[in-house]
Short mmCIF file of C-alpha atoms in Angstrom, two decimals:
data_model
loop_
_atom_site.label_atom_id
_atom_site.label_comp_id
_atom_site.label_asym_id
_atom_site.label_seq_id
_atom_site.Cartn_x
_atom_site.Cartn_y
_atom_site.Cartn_z
CA MET A 59 125.64 -17.38 -101.43
CA ASN A 60 121.85 -18.79 -102.86
CA ASP A 61 120.30 -15.34 -103.73
CA ILE A 62 121.88 -15.69 -107.86
CA PHE A 63 118.29 -16.23 -109.19
CA GLU A 64 116.46 -14.34 -107.04
CA PRO A 65 114.87 -11.28 -107.63
CA VAL A 66 117.31 -8.10 -107.31
CA ASP A 67 117.00 -4.65 -107.59
CA LEU A 68 119.92 -2.23 -109.31
CA GLY A 69 119.03 1.44 -108.79
CA PRO A 70 115.20 2.48 -109.61
CA ILE A 71 114.53 -1.48 -111.10
CA THR A 72 114.87 -4.78 -110.26
CA LEU A 73 116.20 -7.70 -112.01
CA ARG A 74 115.15 -11.61 -112.02
CA ASN A 75 118.71 -13.03 -110.76
CA ARG A 76 121.70 -10.97 -109.99
CA VAL A 77 123.48 -12.30 -113.70
CA ILE A 78 124.30 -9.77 -116.32
CA LYS A 79 124.37 -10.50 -119.73
CA ALA A 80 127.74 -8.45 -121.01
CA ALA A 81 128.12 -5.89 -124.19
CA THR A 82 129.52 -8.03 -126.78
CA PHE A 83 129.38 -5.72 -130.14
CA GLU A 84 127.15 -8.36 -131.98
CA GLY A 85 127.47 -7.74 -135.70
CA ARG A 86 124.42 -7.56 -136.45
CA THR A 87 124.18 -3.46 -137.71
CA PRO A 88 125.08 -3.85 -141.23
CA ASP A 89 122.74 0.03 -141.94
CA ALA A 90 123.72 0.93 -138.09
CA LEU A 91 120.02 0.13 -137.71
CA VAL A 92 118.57 -2.91 -135.76
CA THR A 93 118.02 -5.31 -136.99
CA ASP A 94 115.37 -8.71 -136.99
CA GLU A 95 119.06 -11.12 -136.35
CA LEU A 96 120.38 -8.30 -133.49
CA ILE A 97 116.67 -8.69 -131.58
CA GLU A 98 116.96 -12.71 -132.05
CA PHE A 99 120.01 -12.41 -130.72
CA HIS A 100 119.58 -10.63 -127.61
CA ARG A 101 115.88 -12.42 -127.53
CA GLU A 102 117.29 -16.17 -127.44
CA ILE A 103 119.99 -14.96 -124.42
CA ALA A 104 116.92 -12.91 -122.41
CA ALA A 105 115.07 -16.47 -122.73
CA GLY A 106 117.96 -18.29 -121.36
CA GLY A 107 117.65 -16.80 -118.54
CA VAL A 108 119.78 -13.86 -117.29
CA GLY A 109 118.83 -10.64 -115.61
CA MET A 110 119.45 -8.16 -117.76
CA SER A 111 121.05 -8.30 -121.65
CA THR A 112 123.12 -5.45 -122.26
CA ILE A 113 123.46 -3.95 -126.00
CA ALA A 114 126.85 -3.13 -127.34
CA TYR A 115 127.23 -1.05 -128.07
CA CYS A 116 125.00 2.32 -129.13
CA ALA A 117 127.74 5.40 -129.39
CA VAL A 118 126.60 8.49 -129.06
CA ALA A 119 128.10 10.12 -132.11
CA PRO A 120 128.53 8.60 -136.20
CA GLY A 121 132.55 9.28 -135.43
CA GLY A 122 132.09 7.63 -132.10
CA ARG A 123 131.82 4.09 -133.76
CA THR A 124 134.82 1.47 -133.86
CA ASP A 125 133.43 0.81 -137.73
CA ARG A 126 130.47 2.57 -139.69
CA HIS A 127 128.44 -0.17 -138.49
CA GLN A 128 127.42 0.22 -135.44
CA ILE A 129 123.97 2.39 -134.25
CA TRP A 130 124.71 5.34 -133.11
CA MET A 131 121.71 7.19 -131.11
CA ARG A 132 119.36 9.07 -133.07
CA PRO A 133 115.49 9.55 -133.89
CA GLU A 134 115.48 6.64 -137.00
CA ALA A 135 116.91 4.23 -134.86
CA LEU A 136 114.38 5.07 -132.58
CA PRO A 137 111.77 2.28 -133.79
CA GLY A 138 114.26 -0.71 -134.31
CA LEU A 139 115.45 -0.03 -130.12
CA ARG A 140 112.17 -0.16 -129.32
CA ARG A 141 110.49 -3.52 -131.23
CA LEU A 142 114.08 -4.88 -129.54
CA THR A 143 113.12 -4.00 -125.70
CA ASP A 144 110.10 -5.17 -126.37
CA ALA A 145 111.14 -8.22 -127.40
CA ILE A 146 113.38 -8.87 -124.97
CA HIS A 147 110.83 -7.84 -122.03
CA ALA A 148 108.63 -10.64 -123.47
CA GLU A 149 111.39 -13.10 -122.82
CA GLY A 150 110.90 -11.38 -118.87
CA ALA A 151 114.62 -10.21 -118.40
CA LYS A 152 115.49 -6.20 -118.11
CA VAL A 153 117.35 -4.10 -121.26
CA SER A 154 120.51 -2.07 -121.06
CA ALA A 155 121.88 0.62 -124.03
CA GLN A 156 125.99 0.23 -123.69
CA ILE A 157 125.80 4.05 -124.39
CA GLY A 158 130.15 5.66 -125.39
CA HIS A 159 132.64 6.52 -127.60
CA ALA A 160 134.86 4.90 -129.09
CA GLY A 161 137.62 7.57 -129.29
CA PRO A 162 140.86 6.88 -130.33
CA VAL A 163 139.67 2.84 -130.93
CA ALA A 164 136.96 4.06 -133.85
CA ASN A 165 138.27 4.00 -136.97
CA ALA A 166 137.98 7.17 -138.60
CA ALA A 167 138.67 4.99 -142.10
CA SER A 168 134.60 3.41 -141.93
CA ASN A 169 133.20 6.20 -139.84
CA ARG A 170 134.31 8.88 -142.97
CA ALA A 171 134.69 10.60 -139.47
CA PRO A 172 137.73 11.57 -137.57
CA ALA A 173 138.77 9.73 -134.25
CA LEU A 174 139.25 11.51 -131.35
CA ALA A 175 141.98 11.05 -128.44
CA PRO A 176 142.57 13.69 -125.22
CA THR A 177 146.25 14.49 -126.86
CA ARG A 178 146.87 14.01 -131.23
CA LEU A 179 147.86 10.23 -131.79
CA TRP A 180 148.62 8.37 -135.01
CA SER A 181 145.43 6.25 -135.43
CA PRO A 182 146.84 2.52 -137.86
CA LEU A 183 143.24 2.20 -138.34
CA SER A 184 142.97 5.07 -140.24
CA MET A 185 146.47 5.90 -141.51
CA LYS A 186 146.14 9.49 -140.34
CA MET A 187 146.35 11.52 -137.10
CA MET A 188 143.33 11.63 -134.43
CA GLN A 189 142.43 15.19 -133.85
CA SER A 190 141.89 16.57 -130.07
CA PRO A 191 138.64 17.52 -128.75
CA SER A 192 139.34 20.97 -127.62
CA VAL A 193 136.85 22.09 -124.15
CA ALA A 194 134.01 23.49 -125.55
CA ASP A 195 133.62 19.70 -127.76
CA ILE A 196 134.31 17.93 -124.81
CA GLN A 197 130.84 19.77 -123.53
CA ASP A 198 128.80 19.20 -126.73
CA LEU A 199 130.42 14.81 -125.72
CA VAL A 200 129.06 15.15 -122.43
CA THR A 201 125.69 16.45 -124.09
CA ALA A 202 125.90 13.78 -126.74
CA HIS A 203 126.30 10.91 -124.45
CA VAL A 204 123.23 12.60 -121.88
CA ARG A 205 121.16 13.46 -125.56
CA ALA A 206 121.88 9.05 -125.88
CA VAL A 207 121.11 8.17 -122.90
CA LEU A 208 117.52 10.03 -123.21
CA LEU A 209 116.86 7.95 -126.62
CA ALA A 210 117.58 5.47 -124.65
CA GLU A 211 114.69 5.36 -121.94
CA GLU A 212 112.80 6.60 -124.92
CA ALA A 213 113.47 3.10 -127.02
CA GLY A 214 112.18 1.57 -123.74
CA PHE A 215 115.19 1.06 -121.85
CA ASP A 216 115.94 -0.03 -118.27
CA ALA A 217 119.44 0.94 -117.89
CA VAL A 218 122.44 2.22 -119.63
CA GLU A 219 125.93 0.98 -119.71
CA LEU A 220 128.56 4.12 -119.56
CA HIS A 221 131.92 3.01 -121.12
CA PHE A 222 134.54 4.55 -119.15
CA GLY A 223 136.57 0.91 -119.85
CA HIS A 224 139.42 0.01 -122.74
CA ASN A 225 140.80 2.78 -123.72
CA TYR A 226 137.41 4.39 -125.48
CA LEU A 227 136.95 8.18 -125.36
CA VAL A 228 136.57 8.65 -121.85
CA SER A 229 139.09 5.57 -120.83
CA SER A 230 141.75 8.17 -122.25
CA PHE A 231 141.33 10.55 -121.19
CA LEU A 232 141.77 9.31 -117.64
CA SER A 233 145.21 7.22 -119.33
CA PRO A 234 148.23 9.14 -117.79
CA LEU A 235 150.22 7.63 -121.46
CA LEU A 236 146.94 8.47 -123.83
CA ASN A 237 146.22 12.18 -122.38
CA ARG A 238 149.40 14.83 -122.24
CA ARG A 239 147.02 18.17 -121.82
CA LYS A 240 147.32 20.78 -120.32
CA ASP A 241 144.52 21.76 -120.10
CA ALA A 242 141.85 20.42 -117.55
CA TYR A 243 140.65 17.39 -118.94
CA GLY A 244 144.89 16.78 -118.36
CA GLY A 245 147.50 16.96 -115.78
CA PRO A 246 146.85 15.64 -112.32
CA LEU A 247 144.67 12.43 -112.50
CA GLU A 248 141.84 15.01 -110.68
CA HIS A 249 141.59 16.54 -114.22
CA ARG A 250 141.90 13.01 -115.97
CA ALA A 251 138.79 12.25 -114.63
CA ARG A 252 136.77 15.20 -115.07
CA MET A 253 135.09 13.68 -118.04
CA ALA A 254 134.40 10.32 -116.50
CA ARG A 255 132.67 12.96 -113.86
CA GLU A 256 130.82 14.72 -115.84
CA ILE A 257 129.12 12.47 -117.48
CA ALA A 258 127.84 10.48 -115.10
CA LEU A 259 126.62 12.95 -113.30
CA ALA A 260 125.15 14.72 -116.24
CA VAL A 261 123.44 11.34 -117.17
CA ARG A 262 122.18 10.84 -113.43
CA ASP A 263 120.36 14.50 -114.09
CA ALA A 264 118.38 13.60 -117.29
CA VAL A 265 117.07 9.90 -116.46
CA GLY A 266 118.65 9.70 -112.50
CA GLY A 267 115.81 7.68 -110.95
CA ARG A 268 114.14 6.29 -113.71
CA LEU A 269 116.87 3.71 -115.99
CA ALA A 270 119.55 2.02 -113.60
CA ILE A 271 122.34 3.90 -114.26
CA LEU A 272 125.94 1.86 -114.28
CA ALA A 273 128.95 2.33 -115.53
CA LYS A 274 132.26 0.17 -116.91
CA LEU A 275 135.33 0.73 -114.66
CA ASN A 276 138.37 -0.73 -116.49
CA MET A 277 140.62 -1.19 -113.04
CA GLU A 278 143.67 -0.89 -115.17
CA ASP A 279 144.86 -0.65 -118.47
CA GLY A 280 147.73 -3.07 -118.16
CA VAL A 281 150.17 -1.57 -120.35
CA ARG A 282 153.24 0.67 -119.99
CA GLY A 283 152.34 4.22 -119.21
CA GLY A 284 148.60 3.27 -118.81
CA PHE A 285 145.37 3.97 -116.61
CA SER A 286 146.88 2.10 -113.36
CA LEU A 287 144.64 -0.15 -110.57
CA ALA A 288 146.04 3.06 -107.27
CA GLU A 289 144.89 5.65 -109.57
CA SER A 290 140.89 3.50 -110.26
CA LEU A 291 140.86 2.91 -107.31
CA GLN A 292 140.44 6.68 -107.50
CA VAL A 293 138.64 7.41 -109.93
CA ALA A 294 135.71 5.19 -108.71
CA SER A 295 135.58 6.45 -104.60
CA TRP A 296 134.86 9.58 -107.44
CA LEU A 297 132.29 8.35 -108.72
CA GLU A 298 131.06 6.86 -105.71
CA SER A 299 131.28 9.76 -103.83
CA ASP A 300 129.56 12.08 -106.71
CA GLY A 301 126.33 9.88 -106.33
CA GLY A 302 125.95 9.08 -110.49
CA LEU A 303 126.38 5.84 -110.77
CA ASP A 304 124.10 2.81 -109.36
CA ALA A 305 126.76 0.06 -110.37
CA LEU A 306 129.70 -0.09 -111.65
CA GLU A 307 130.89 -2.64 -113.92
CA LEU A 308 135.13 -3.54 -113.23
CA THR A 309 137.48 -4.51 -116.72
CA ALA A 310 141.29 -3.98 -117.75
CA GLY A 311 142.56 -4.38 -120.91
CA SER A 312 142.46 -2.12 -123.87
CA SER A 313 140.78 -2.02 -127.17
CA LEU A 314 143.72 0.28 -128.71
CA LEU A 315 146.80 -1.48 -127.08
CA ASN A 316 145.76 -4.92 -125.55
CA PRO A 317 142.77 -6.23 -125.61
CA MET A 318 143.85 -9.73 -124.59
CA LEU A 319 143.65 -8.76 -120.49
CA LEU A 320 140.42 -8.01 -120.77
CA PHE A 321 140.23 -11.79 -122.39
CA HIS A 322 142.66 -13.81 -121.28
CA GLY A 323 143.01 -17.64 -122.61
CA ASP A 324 143.93 -18.24 -126.27
CA ALA A 325 144.70 -15.17 -128.61
CA PRO A 326 143.26 -16.06 -132.07
CA ARG A 327 146.11 -13.99 -133.56
CA GLN A 328 145.59 -15.64 -137.58
CA ALA A 329 141.95 -14.95 -137.49
CA PHE A 330 142.36 -11.87 -135.70
CA ALA A 331 144.63 -10.93 -138.97
CA LYS A 332 142.82 -12.13 -141.48
CA THR A 333 139.96 -9.25 -140.58
CA LEU A 334 142.20 -6.40 -141.36
CA PRO A 335 142.50 -4.33 -144.70
CA GLY A 336 146.16 -5.30 -146.57
CA PRO A 337 147.95 -2.45 -145.18
CA THR A 338 147.66 -3.26 -141.19
CA ARG A 339 147.60 -6.25 -141.87
CA LEU A 340 151.51 -6.58 -143.05
CA GLY A 341 152.16 -3.84 -139.64
CA PHE A 342 150.08 -6.97 -138.00
CA LYS A 343 152.65 -9.42 -138.43
CA LEU A 344 154.75 -7.30 -136.94
CA VAL A 345 153.47 -6.92 -133.28
CA GLY A 346 150.90 -8.77 -133.56
CA LYS A 347 151.79 -11.01 -130.52
CA ALA A 348 152.81 -7.62 -128.38
CA PHE A 349 149.24 -6.60 -129.09
CA LEU A 350 147.23 -9.84 -128.59
CA ARG A 351 149.57 -10.88 -125.31
CA GLU A 352 148.79 -14.45 -123.65
CA TYR A 353 146.94 -14.01 -120.83
CA PRO A 354 146.37 -17.75 -118.78
CA TYR A 355 142.52 -18.49 -118.67
CA HIS A 356 141.77 -19.37 -115.02
CA GLY A 357 138.14 -18.79 -113.13
CA THR A 358 136.72 -15.80 -112.00
CA TYR A 359 140.63 -14.17 -113.56
CA LEU A 360 139.70 -10.53 -112.48
CA LEU A 361 138.79 -11.92 -109.21
CA GLU A 362 142.27 -10.60 -107.96
CA ARG A 363 141.92 -6.93 -108.92
CA ALA A 364 138.05 -6.76 -108.23
CA ARG A 365 138.38 -7.63 -104.77
CA GLN A 366 140.63 -4.63 -103.59
CA PHE A 367 137.24 -1.86 -105.30
CA ARG A 368 134.83 -4.42 -103.20
CA ARG A 369 137.02 -3.84 -99.73
CA GLU A 370 137.39 0.04 -100.73
CA LEU A 371 134.04 0.62 -102.17
CA SER A 372 130.31 0.26 -101.08
CA MET A 373 128.47 0.87 -103.78
CA PRO A 374 127.14 -1.70 -106.12
CA LEU A 375 129.87 -3.68 -108.41
CA VAL A 376 129.11 -6.06 -111.25
CA LEU A 377 132.19 -8.73 -111.56
CA LEU A 378 132.82 -9.28 -115.04
CA GLY A 379 135.52 -12.41 -116.19
CA GLY A 380 134.95 -15.75 -116.19
CA ILE A 381 132.33 -16.72 -115.01
CA THR A 382 130.22 -19.95 -116.76
CA ASP A 383 129.57 -22.29 -113.91
CA ILE A 384 127.41 -22.07 -110.50
CA ASP A 385 130.98 -21.83 -108.01
CA ASP A 386 132.59 -19.29 -110.13
CA MET A 387 128.49 -17.83 -109.20
CA ARG A 388 129.11 -18.39 -105.85
CA ARG A 389 132.99 -17.17 -105.00
CA ALA A 390 132.25 -13.82 -106.58
CA ARG A 391 128.58 -13.64 -103.98
CA ARG A 392 130.94 -14.51 -101.38
CA GLU A 393 133.57 -11.81 -102.26
CA GLY A 394 130.57 -9.23 -101.52
CA PHE A 395 129.97 -8.36 -105.70
CA GLU A 396 125.92 -7.95 -106.25
CA PHE A 397 125.79 -8.78 -110.09
CA LEU A 398 127.57 -11.00 -112.23
CA ALA A 399 128.47 -10.78 -115.26
CA MET A 400 128.69 -13.36 -118.41
CA GLY A 401 129.90 -12.68 -121.94
CA ARG A 402 131.35 -15.80 -124.14
CA ALA A 403 129.84 -18.43 -121.88
CA LEU A 404 126.29 -17.02 -123.42
CA LEU A 405 128.13 -16.65 -126.62
CA ARG A 406 128.71 -20.35 -126.60
CA GLU A 407 125.47 -21.39 -124.58
CA PRO A 408 122.23 -19.28 -124.66
CA ASP A 409 120.42 -20.67 -122.32
CA LEU A 410 123.69 -21.87 -119.68
CA LEU A 411 122.28 -19.79 -117.43
CA GLN A 412 118.83 -21.59 -116.96
CA ARG A 413 120.71 -25.31 -117.27
CA ILE A 414 122.75 -23.81 -114.13
CA ARG A 415 119.67 -22.63 -112.65
CA SER A 416 117.94 -26.70 -113.02
CA ASP A 417 121.45 -28.60 -112.19
CA ALA A 418 124.59 -27.13 -110.70
CA ASP A 419 126.03 -29.84 -111.95
CA THR A 420 126.22 -28.11 -115.50
CA ARG A 421 129.82 -26.44 -117.34
CA SER A 422 130.08 -24.21 -119.47
CA ALA A 423 130.95 -25.53 -123.14
CA CYS A 424 133.06 -23.03 -124.20
CA ILE A 425 136.74 -23.98 -124.44
CA HIS A 426 138.16 -19.74 -124.03
CA CYS A 427 139.52 -20.52 -127.46
CA ASN A 428 138.75 -16.09 -128.41
CA GLU A 429 137.92 -17.20 -131.85
CA CYS A 430 134.45 -15.41 -130.96
CA MET A 431 136.17 -12.48 -130.65
CA PRO A 432 137.72 -12.00 -134.69
CA SER A 433 134.03 -12.06 -135.69
CA ILE A 434 132.69 -8.38 -134.32
CA TYR A 435 132.18 -7.66 -137.60
CA THR A 436 130.92 -10.26 -139.81
CA GLY A 437 128.27 -11.10 -136.78
CA THR A 438 130.03 -12.22 -133.70
CA ARG A 439 129.25 -15.97 -132.67
CA CYS A 440 130.83 -19.28 -131.31
CA VAL A 441 133.10 -20.88 -133.85
CA LEU A 442 132.04 -23.80 -132.28
CA ARG A 443 128.17 -23.62 -132.22
CA LEU A 444 126.13 -24.43 -135.21
CA ASP A 445 122.71 -23.52 -134.61
CA GLY A 446 123.84 -19.72 -133.74
CA PRO A 447 120.49 -16.84 -134.61
CA PRO A 448 121.21 -15.53 -138.19
CA ILE A 449 123.22 -12.91 -139.16
CA PRO A 450 122.50 -10.39 -141.77
CA ALA A 451 124.38 -9.57 -144.47
CA HIS A 452 126.87 -7.13 -144.39
#
């Protein structure tokens, strides 16, 4: 396929090419508001040639963050968000806001607000029990997603990405391991998928036809008893038939239980341990190898799972995971994936796409060491890059 760098429609918008900067929390919002450093982070990537950059991440409520420094969508955030979208548009790229609630991955101690889970679970981050939302609370959360998306539209975003992955709130409801509810949001898969479907349809009703609507969906959690590939295929089919989405981005792994399934490559256990507070760090020494597992890196490493979705769905799909050169991109297009998402490779070289377009022999300098992963709360960066964009003081 030679159409990677040609304009392409995504719902109601047109991207200049098929490459999307994947959502990777930037660590540049110390006051939960946009900073000049965040703007420069995404401006540089947009200038490097992507079709769309994704802001990660924009929580629907203050308690929905994995750390209190993350943006949550409220009127005070609008001026900075407008400056951010203007800067990305000036470089010729579109911009998407990743919208969601972290649920059991939220840090209640940092947020000073309870973490949420489908059923009451112990949080190793806050050392407290998480709260289980009532049916009325769930409806409020659906409304909160709509409110956040409308703010994104007001701020000038072209698209929103609904976070249905990584055992964040919606993903945790999909998981039979984490969701032991007995009401209309628990039990059989149709009930566990209810929140995802309600959010997608509510967002479509609010902005469909004006913004592109994507969702990031786990193909599997990668933990015993968790959300499986077969279940994910069914949920994806329901989301497609509901008509709430313009595209689906396929991901895998659990930020709560198995994050390395998403990343592949080296497991940065020592660097990760250094980011944890004392008691949690001690516990991590006991479970670190089980939590940060080893998955060998290879190009398009999520493709084998993702092609099963491509066979069963007709809607546009975004392939994520191990796309770093023209061969990976062409392989994804041959398999029928309309869009390609890049993350770590662009942290290492924001202009990588531009150089690939100029020279097809270009190879990424990313070595998949994943040392960028523990840097997310101090300014996400490639630790091997010496000339990266500035990082605000935290």
